[in-house]
Amino acid sequence: MERRLEKLRKRMEEEGVKAFLVSHPINRRYISGFTGSAGWVVVTADAQAVVTDFRYVEQVKEQSPNFRLVEHKGNPLATVVEECRRLGVQTLAFEENHLTYAQAAKLKEAAGEIALEPTNGLVEQIRQIKDEEELRILRRAVQIADDAFAAVLKELQPGKKETEIALRLEILMREMGATSSSFDIIVASGPRSAMPHGVASDRVMQRGDLVTLDFGALYQGYCSDITRTVMLGQPNEKQREIYEIVLDAQKRAVAAIRPGITGKEEDAVARDLIREQGYGDAFGHSTGHGLGMEVHEAPGLSSKSDTVLEPGMVVTVEPGIYLPDVGGVRIEDDVLVTPKGHEVLTQSPKDMIIID
């Protein structure tokens, strides 16, 4: 945590922020180590505190030993302001994207003479670069997803409901040590595979279906995210065509990952190939996104992203083609940006898997 605090304080100094209120639960955990469901973190140039209620007093002592513990008795934001006054804070920056309207109003009411200043992305920017401990955890989260995929393939067959397979993936990942899935598991078969976010339904899978499985493991606070599309029975010509196009685009996009490339340049590698093959309109989402404590975080790999990739970033690469009358194909890997290029963390096979 000390290293993370150092990075945050450096960012605060660069942005002219004297005192900072962390309200987003993920950012709070990242900075303080505190995993409870209720709490606020105040950071200044030479002090740091966690404000929480009686339920988490002992937990804060255990998880955040280098933070001053401040217990509130009912109004946490009033207590936050009291702590700020004790620290001599004159201007308090807060996370504008994570504070609700009601919370902002209460903070303003309590602040009195303390000026409030909205900020955006102070912690999120730091989180983009993973340290060795974070990468160790992420590798395990990815391995759990890979292993769960290998296991569930033995159960994937016509006659099974999408929800059955989603449940099995959840159970398998938890049995392997995951806290839970990192998001609502997508199992989309047949015509539903043309829905990029087709969360598992009661549809019974049939022979001739493309089946997209998009899932990940939440492990020790970090997320993995993998997508594979498999075929139940022999593919027809169109199904095989779009699969091979997506696979080619995905492999080329992965190969292009390196320090110095921008998000929009990376997105173009996959998008241009799919467009050249006549399916540009069938690829409507971005090529990828950052991965870490949240399943979608910075940096983005999209046509609008000027972010330059740096060593230590972990991103997904997941182009797709979605045709309502045919089905959809998406293939996704988790990729670490390294000083010399990249490392593909996901190891599940990507050539078309045919369950016949």
Coordinates of C-alpha atoms in Angstrom, one line a residue:
M1 CA 0.0 0.0 0.0
E2 CA 2.9 2.4 0.7
R3 CA 4.0 2.3 -2.9
R4 CA 0.5 3.0 -4.1
L5 CA 0.2 5.9 -1.7
E6 CA 3.4 7.3 -3.1
K7 CA 2.1 7.1 -6.6
L8 CA -1.2 8.7 -5.6
R9 CA 0.6 11.6 -3.8
K10 CA 2.8 12.2 -6.8
R11 CA -0.3 12.4 -9.0
M12 CA -2.0 14.7 -6.5
E13 CA 1.1 17.0 -6.5
E14 CA 1.0 17.0 -10.3
E15 CA -2.6 18.0 -10.4
G16 CA -2.3 20.5 -7.5
V17 CA -4.5 18.4 -5.2
K18 CA -3.8 19.0 -1.5
A19 CA -6.4 16.6 -0.1
F20 CA -8.3 13.8 -1.8
L21 CA -11.4 11.9 -0.8
V22 CA -11.7 8.4 -2.2
S23 CA -15.2 7.1 -2.3
H24 CA -15.2 4.4 -5.1
P25 CA -15.0 1.0 -3.3
I26 CA -12.4 -0.4 -5.8
N27 CA -10.2 2.6 -5.5
R28 CA -10.6 2.6 -1.7
R29 CA -9.4 -1.1 -1.7
Y30 CA -6.5 -0.3 -4.1
I31 CA -5.2 2.5 -2.0
S32 CA -5.8 1.2 1.6
G33 CA -6.3 -2.5 1.3
F34 CA -9.7 -2.2 3.1
T35 CA -12.2 -4.5 1.6
G36 CA -15.3 -3.6 3.6
S37 CA -18.5 -2.4 2.0
A38 CA -18.6 1.0 3.7
G39 CA -15.8 3.5 4.1
W40 CA -14.2 6.7 2.9
V41 CA -10.4 7.4 2.5
V42 CA -8.9 10.8 3.0
V43 CA -5.3 11.3 1.7
T44 CA -3.2 14.4 2.1
A45 CA 0.5 15.0 1.4
D46 CA 1.5 13.5 4.8
A47 CA -1.6 11.8 6.3
Q48 CA -4.1 9.1 5.4
A49 CA -7.2 8.0 7.1
V50 CA -10.1 5.5 6.7
V51 CA -13.5 6.7 7.9
T52 CA -15.9 3.8 8.6
D53 CA -18.5 2.5 11.1
F54 CA -18.3 0.1 14.1
R55 CA -18.8 -3.0 11.8
Y56 CA -15.4 -2.5 10.3
V57 CA -13.2 -1.2 13.0
E58 CA -11.2 -4.4 13.6
Q59 CA -11.1 -5.0 9.8
V60 CA -9.5 -1.6 9.1
K61 CA -7.0 -2.2 11.9
E62 CA -6.0 -5.5 10.2
Q63 CA -6.1 -4.5 6.5
S64 CA -5.0 -0.9 6.7
P65 CA -2.5 -0.6 9.6
N66 CA -0.8 2.5 8.2
F67 CA -4.1 4.4 8.0
R68 CA -5.6 6.4 10.9
L69 CA -8.9 4.8 11.8
V70 CA -11.8 7.2 12.3
E71 CA -15.1 5.7 13.4
H72 CA -18.3 7.7 12.5
K73 CA -21.4 7.4 14.5
G74 CA -24.1 8.1 11.9
N75 CA -23.1 10.7 9.3
P76 CA -19.9 9.5 7.5
L77 CA -19.5 12.6 5.4
A78 CA -19.8 14.9 8.4
T79 CA -17.0 12.8 10.0
V80 CA -14.9 13.0 6.8
V81 CA -15.2 16.8 7.1
E82 CA -14.3 16.7 10.8
E83 CA -11.1 14.8 9.9
C84 CA -10.3 17.2 7.1
R85 CA -10.6 20.1 9.6
R86 CA -8.3 18.3 12.0
L87 CA -5.8 18.0 9.2
G88 CA -6.1 21.6 8.3
V89 CA -7.6 20.9 4.8
Q90 CA -8.8 24.0 3.0
T91 CA -9.7 22.4 -0.4
L92 CA -11.0 18.8 -0.7
A93 CA -10.9 17.0 -4.0
F94 CA -13.5 14.2 -4.6
E95 CA -14.2 11.6 -7.3
E96 CA -16.9 13.3 -9.4
N97 CA -17.7 10.0 -11.3
H98 CA -18.3 8.0 -8.1
L99 CA -20.1 10.3 -5.7
T100 CA -23.9 10.2 -6.0
Y101 CA -25.9 13.4 -6.2
A102 CA -27.2 12.9 -2.7
Q103 CA -23.7 12.2 -1.3
A104 CA -22.3 15.3 -3.0
A105 CA -25.1 17.4 -1.5
K106 CA -24.4 16.0 2.0
L107 CA -20.7 16.6 1.6
K108 CA -21.3 20.2 0.4
E109 CA -23.7 20.8 3.4
A110 CA -21.1 19.5 5.9
A111 CA -18.0 21.1 4.2
G112 CA -18.7 24.7 5.4
E113 CA -15.5 26.7 4.8
I114 CA -13.7 23.8 3.1
A115 CA -13.9 24.2 -0.7
L116 CA -14.8 21.2 -2.8
E117 CA -13.1 20.3 -6.0
P118 CA -14.2 17.6 -8.5
T119 CA -11.5 15.3 -10.0
N120 CA -11.6 12.4 -12.3
G121 CA -9.3 9.4 -12.7
L122 CA -6.6 10.1 -10.1
V123 CA -6.6 6.5 -8.8
E124 CA -7.7 4.9 -12.1
Q125 CA -4.7 6.2 -13.9
I126 CA -2.3 4.6 -11.3
R127 CA -4.2 1.3 -11.5
Q128 CA -3.4 1.0 -15.2
I129 CA 0.2 -0.2 -14.4
K130 CA 0.2 -3.4 -12.5
D131 CA 3.0 -4.4 -10.1
E132 CA 4.4 -7.9 -9.7
E133 CA 1.9 -8.8 -6.9
E134 CA -1.0 -7.7 -9.0
L135 CA 0.2 -9.7 -12.0
R136 CA 0.7 -12.8 -9.8
I137 CA -3.0 -12.6 -8.8
L138 CA -4.1 -11.8 -12.3
R139 CA -2.3 -14.8 -13.7
R140 CA -4.1 -17.0 -11.3
A141 CA -7.5 -15.5 -12.1
V142 CA -6.8 -16.1 -15.8
Q143 CA -5.6 -19.7 -15.1
I144 CA -8.9 -20.4 -13.3
A145 CA -10.9 -19.2 -16.3
D146 CA -8.8 -21.3 -18.6
D147 CA -9.2 -24.4 -16.5
A148 CA -12.9 -23.9 -16.1
F149 CA -13.3 -23.6 -19.9
A150 CA -11.4 -26.8 -20.4
A151 CA -13.7 -28.6 -17.9
V152 CA -17.0 -27.2 -19.2
L153 CA -16.2 -28.3 -22.7
K154 CA -16.8 -31.8 -21.6
E155 CA -20.4 -30.9 -20.6
L156 CA -21.2 -28.6 -23.6
Q157 CA -23.7 -30.4 -25.9
P158 CA -27.0 -30.0 -27.7
G159 CA -29.9 -30.3 -25.2
K160 CA -28.3 -28.3 -22.5
K161 CA -29.7 -24.9 -21.5
E162 CA -27.4 -21.9 -21.6
T163 CA -28.1 -21.3 -17.9
E164 CA -26.9 -24.8 -17.1
I165 CA -23.5 -24.1 -18.7
A166 CA -23.2 -20.7 -17.1
L167 CA -23.9 -22.3 -13.7
R168 CA -21.3 -25.0 -14.3
L169 CA -18.7 -22.3 -15.1
E170 CA -19.6 -20.4 -11.9
I171 CA -19.3 -23.6 -9.8
L172 CA -16.1 -24.7 -11.5
M173 CA -14.4 -21.4 -11.0
R174 CA -15.4 -21.2 -7.3
E175 CA -14.2 -24.8 -6.8
M176 CA -10.9 -23.7 -8.2
G177 CA -10.5 -20.8 -5.7
A178 CA -12.4 -17.9 -7.3
T179 CA -14.5 -15.6 -5.1
S180 CA -17.1 -15.5 -7.9
S181 CA -17.4 -14.8 -11.6
S182 CA -16.1 -11.4 -12.5
F183 CA -19.3 -10.5 -14.3
D184 CA -22.6 -12.0 -15.3
I185 CA -21.6 -15.0 -17.4
I186 CA -22.5 -14.9 -21.1
V187 CA -23.6 -18.1 -22.8
A188 CA -25.2 -17.2 -26.1
S189 CA -26.2 -19.9 -28.6
G190 CA -27.6 -20.1 -32.1
P191 CA -29.3 -16.8 -33.0
R192 CA -28.6 -15.4 -29.5
S193 CA -24.8 -15.6 -30.2
A194 CA -25.4 -12.5 -32.4
M195 CA -26.0 -10.6 -29.2
P196 CA -22.6 -9.3 -28.0
H197 CA -23.8 -9.3 -24.4
G198 CA -26.3 -12.2 -24.5
V199 CA -26.3 -13.2 -20.8
A200 CA -27.3 -16.9 -20.4
S201 CA -31.0 -17.7 -21.0
D202 CA -33.2 -20.7 -20.7
R203 CA -32.6 -21.4 -24.5
V204 CA -31.8 -25.1 -25.2
M205 CA -28.7 -25.4 -27.3
Q206 CA -29.1 -27.2 -30.6
R207 CA -26.9 -28.9 -33.1
G208 CA -25.7 -26.4 -35.7
D209 CA -25.4 -23.6 -33.1
L210 CA -22.5 -21.3 -32.6
V211 CA -22.1 -20.9 -28.8
T212 CA -20.3 -17.9 -27.4
L213 CA -19.0 -18.2 -23.8
D214 CA -17.7 -15.0 -22.2
F215 CA -16.8 -15.3 -18.5
G216 CA -14.0 -14.6 -16.0
A217 CA -12.9 -15.3 -12.5
L218 CA -12.8 -12.8 -9.6
Y219 CA -9.8 -13.9 -7.6
Q220 CA -8.4 -11.9 -4.6
G221 CA -9.9 -8.8 -6.0
Y222 CA -8.8 -9.1 -9.6
C223 CA -10.7 -10.1 -12.7
S224 CA -10.0 -12.3 -15.7
D225 CA -12.1 -12.1 -18.9
I226 CA -12.1 -14.7 -21.6
T227 CA -14.3 -15.4 -24.6
R228 CA -14.4 -18.4 -26.8
T229 CA -16.9 -19.4 -29.5
V230 CA -17.5 -23.1 -30.1
M231 CA -19.5 -25.0 -32.7
L232 CA -22.1 -27.7 -31.9
G233 CA -21.9 -30.0 -34.9
Q234 CA -20.3 -29.2 -38.2
P235 CA -20.2 -25.5 -39.2
N236 CA -21.8 -24.3 -42.4
E237 CA -19.8 -22.2 -44.9
K238 CA -20.9 -18.8 -43.4
Q239 CA -20.2 -19.8 -39.8
R240 CA -16.7 -21.0 -40.7
E241 CA -16.1 -17.9 -42.8
I242 CA -16.9 -15.4 -40.0
Y243 CA -15.0 -17.5 -37.4
E244 CA -11.8 -17.5 -39.5
I245 CA -12.1 -13.7 -40.1
V246 CA -12.5 -13.0 -36.4
L247 CA -9.7 -15.4 -35.5
D248 CA -7.4 -13.7 -38.0
A249 CA -8.3 -10.2 -36.8
Q250 CA -7.8 -11.3 -33.2
K251 CA -4.4 -12.8 -33.7
R252 CA -3.2 -9.8 -35.7
A253 CA -4.5 -7.4 -33.0
V254 CA -2.8 -9.5 -30.2
A255 CA 0.5 -9.5 -32.2
A256 CA 0.4 -5.7 -32.5
I257 CA 0.3 -5.1 -28.7
R258 CA 3.4 -3.3 -27.6
P259 CA 4.6 -0.3 -25.7
G260 CA 4.0 2.9 -27.7
I261 CA 0.9 1.8 -29.7
T262 CA -2.2 3.9 -29.0
G263 CA -5.7 2.4 -28.2
K264 CA -7.0 3.7 -31.5
E265 CA -4.1 2.2 -33.5
E266 CA -4.6 -1.2 -31.8
D267 CA -8.4 -1.0 -32.5
A268 CA -7.7 -0.3 -36.1
V269 CA -5.7 -3.5 -36.6
A270 CA -8.7 -5.7 -36.0
R271 CA -11.4 -3.3 -37.3
D272 CA -9.7 -2.6 -40.6
L273 CA -9.3 -6.3 -41.4
I274 CA -13.0 -7.1 -40.5
R275 CA -14.1 -4.1 -42.6
E276 CA -12.0 -5.2 -45.6
Q277 CA -13.7 -8.6 -45.4
G278 CA -17.1 -6.9 -45.7
Y279 CA -18.3 -7.2 -42.1
G280 CA -17.4 -3.7 -40.7
D281 CA -21.0 -3.0 -39.8
A282 CA -21.2 -6.3 -37.9
F283 CA -18.4 -5.3 -35.4
G284 CA -19.9 -2.5 -33.3
H285 CA -18.0 -2.6 -30.1
S286 CA -14.4 -1.7 -29.2
T287 CA -11.5 -4.1 -29.7
G288 CA -10.7 -4.3 -26.0
H289 CA -10.3 -2.7 -22.6
G290 CA -8.1 -2.6 -19.6
L291 CA -8.4 -5.4 -17.0
G292 CA -7.6 -5.5 -13.3
M293 CA -9.7 -4.9 -10.2
E294 CA -12.6 -4.1 -12.5
V295 CA -13.4 -6.1 -15.6
H296 CA -13.7 -2.9 -17.6
E297 CA -11.1 -0.3 -16.8
A298 CA -8.6 2.0 -18.5
P299 CA -7.0 1.9 -20.9
G300 CA -9.5 1.4 -23.8
L301 CA -8.7 -0.1 -27.1
S302 CA -11.2 1.8 -29.2
S303 CA -11.3 4.2 -32.1
K304 CA -11.5 7.1 -29.6
S305 CA -8.6 6.2 -27.4
D306 CA -5.4 8.2 -27.5
T307 CA -4.0 6.3 -24.5
V308 CA -0.4 5.0 -25.2
L309 CA 0.1 1.5 -24.0
E310 CA 2.9 1.0 -21.4
P311 CA 4.6 -2.0 -19.8
G312 CA 2.5 -3.3 -16.9
M313 CA -0.9 -2.7 -18.5
V314 CA -3.2 -5.6 -19.0
V315 CA -5.8 -5.4 -21.8
T316 CA -8.3 -7.6 -23.5
V317 CA -8.3 -8.2 -27.3
E318 CA -11.8 -9.2 -28.4
P319 CA -13.0 -8.5 -31.9
G320 CA -16.3 -10.0 -33.1
I321 CA -18.7 -10.4 -35.9
Y322 CA -22.5 -10.6 -35.2
L323 CA -25.0 -11.6 -37.8
P324 CA -28.7 -11.8 -36.7
D325 CA -29.6 -14.6 -39.2
V326 CA -26.4 -16.6 -38.7
G327 CA -25.0 -16.0 -35.2
G328 CA -22.0 -14.4 -33.8
V329 CA -18.3 -15.0 -33.1
R330 CA -16.1 -13.4 -30.6
I331 CA -12.6 -14.4 -29.4
E332 CA -11.0 -12.8 -26.5
D333 CA -7.6 -13.0 -24.8
D334 CA -6.1 -11.2 -21.8
V335 CA -2.7 -9.7 -22.8
L336 CA 0.0 -8.1 -20.7
V337 CA 2.1 -5.3 -22.2
T338 CA 5.8 -6.0 -21.6
P339 CA 8.8 -3.9 -22.2
K340 CA 9.6 -5.7 -25.4
G341 CA 6.1 -6.4 -26.6
H342 CA 3.4 -8.5 -25.0
E343 CA 2.6 -11.7 -23.2
V344 CA -0.7 -13.6 -23.8
L345 CA -2.0 -14.7 -20.4
T346 CA -5.0 -16.7 -21.6
Q347 CA -4.0 -20.2 -22.9
S348 CA -7.3 -21.7 -24.1
P349 CA -7.2 -22.9 -27.7
K350 CA -8.5 -20.4 -30.3
D351 CA -8.9 -22.6 -33.4
M352 CA -12.6 -23.5 -33.9
I353 CA -13.6 -26.2 -31.4
I354 CA -16.2 -28.5 -33.0
I355 CA -18.3 -30.6 -30.6
D356 CA -19.8 -33.2 -32.9

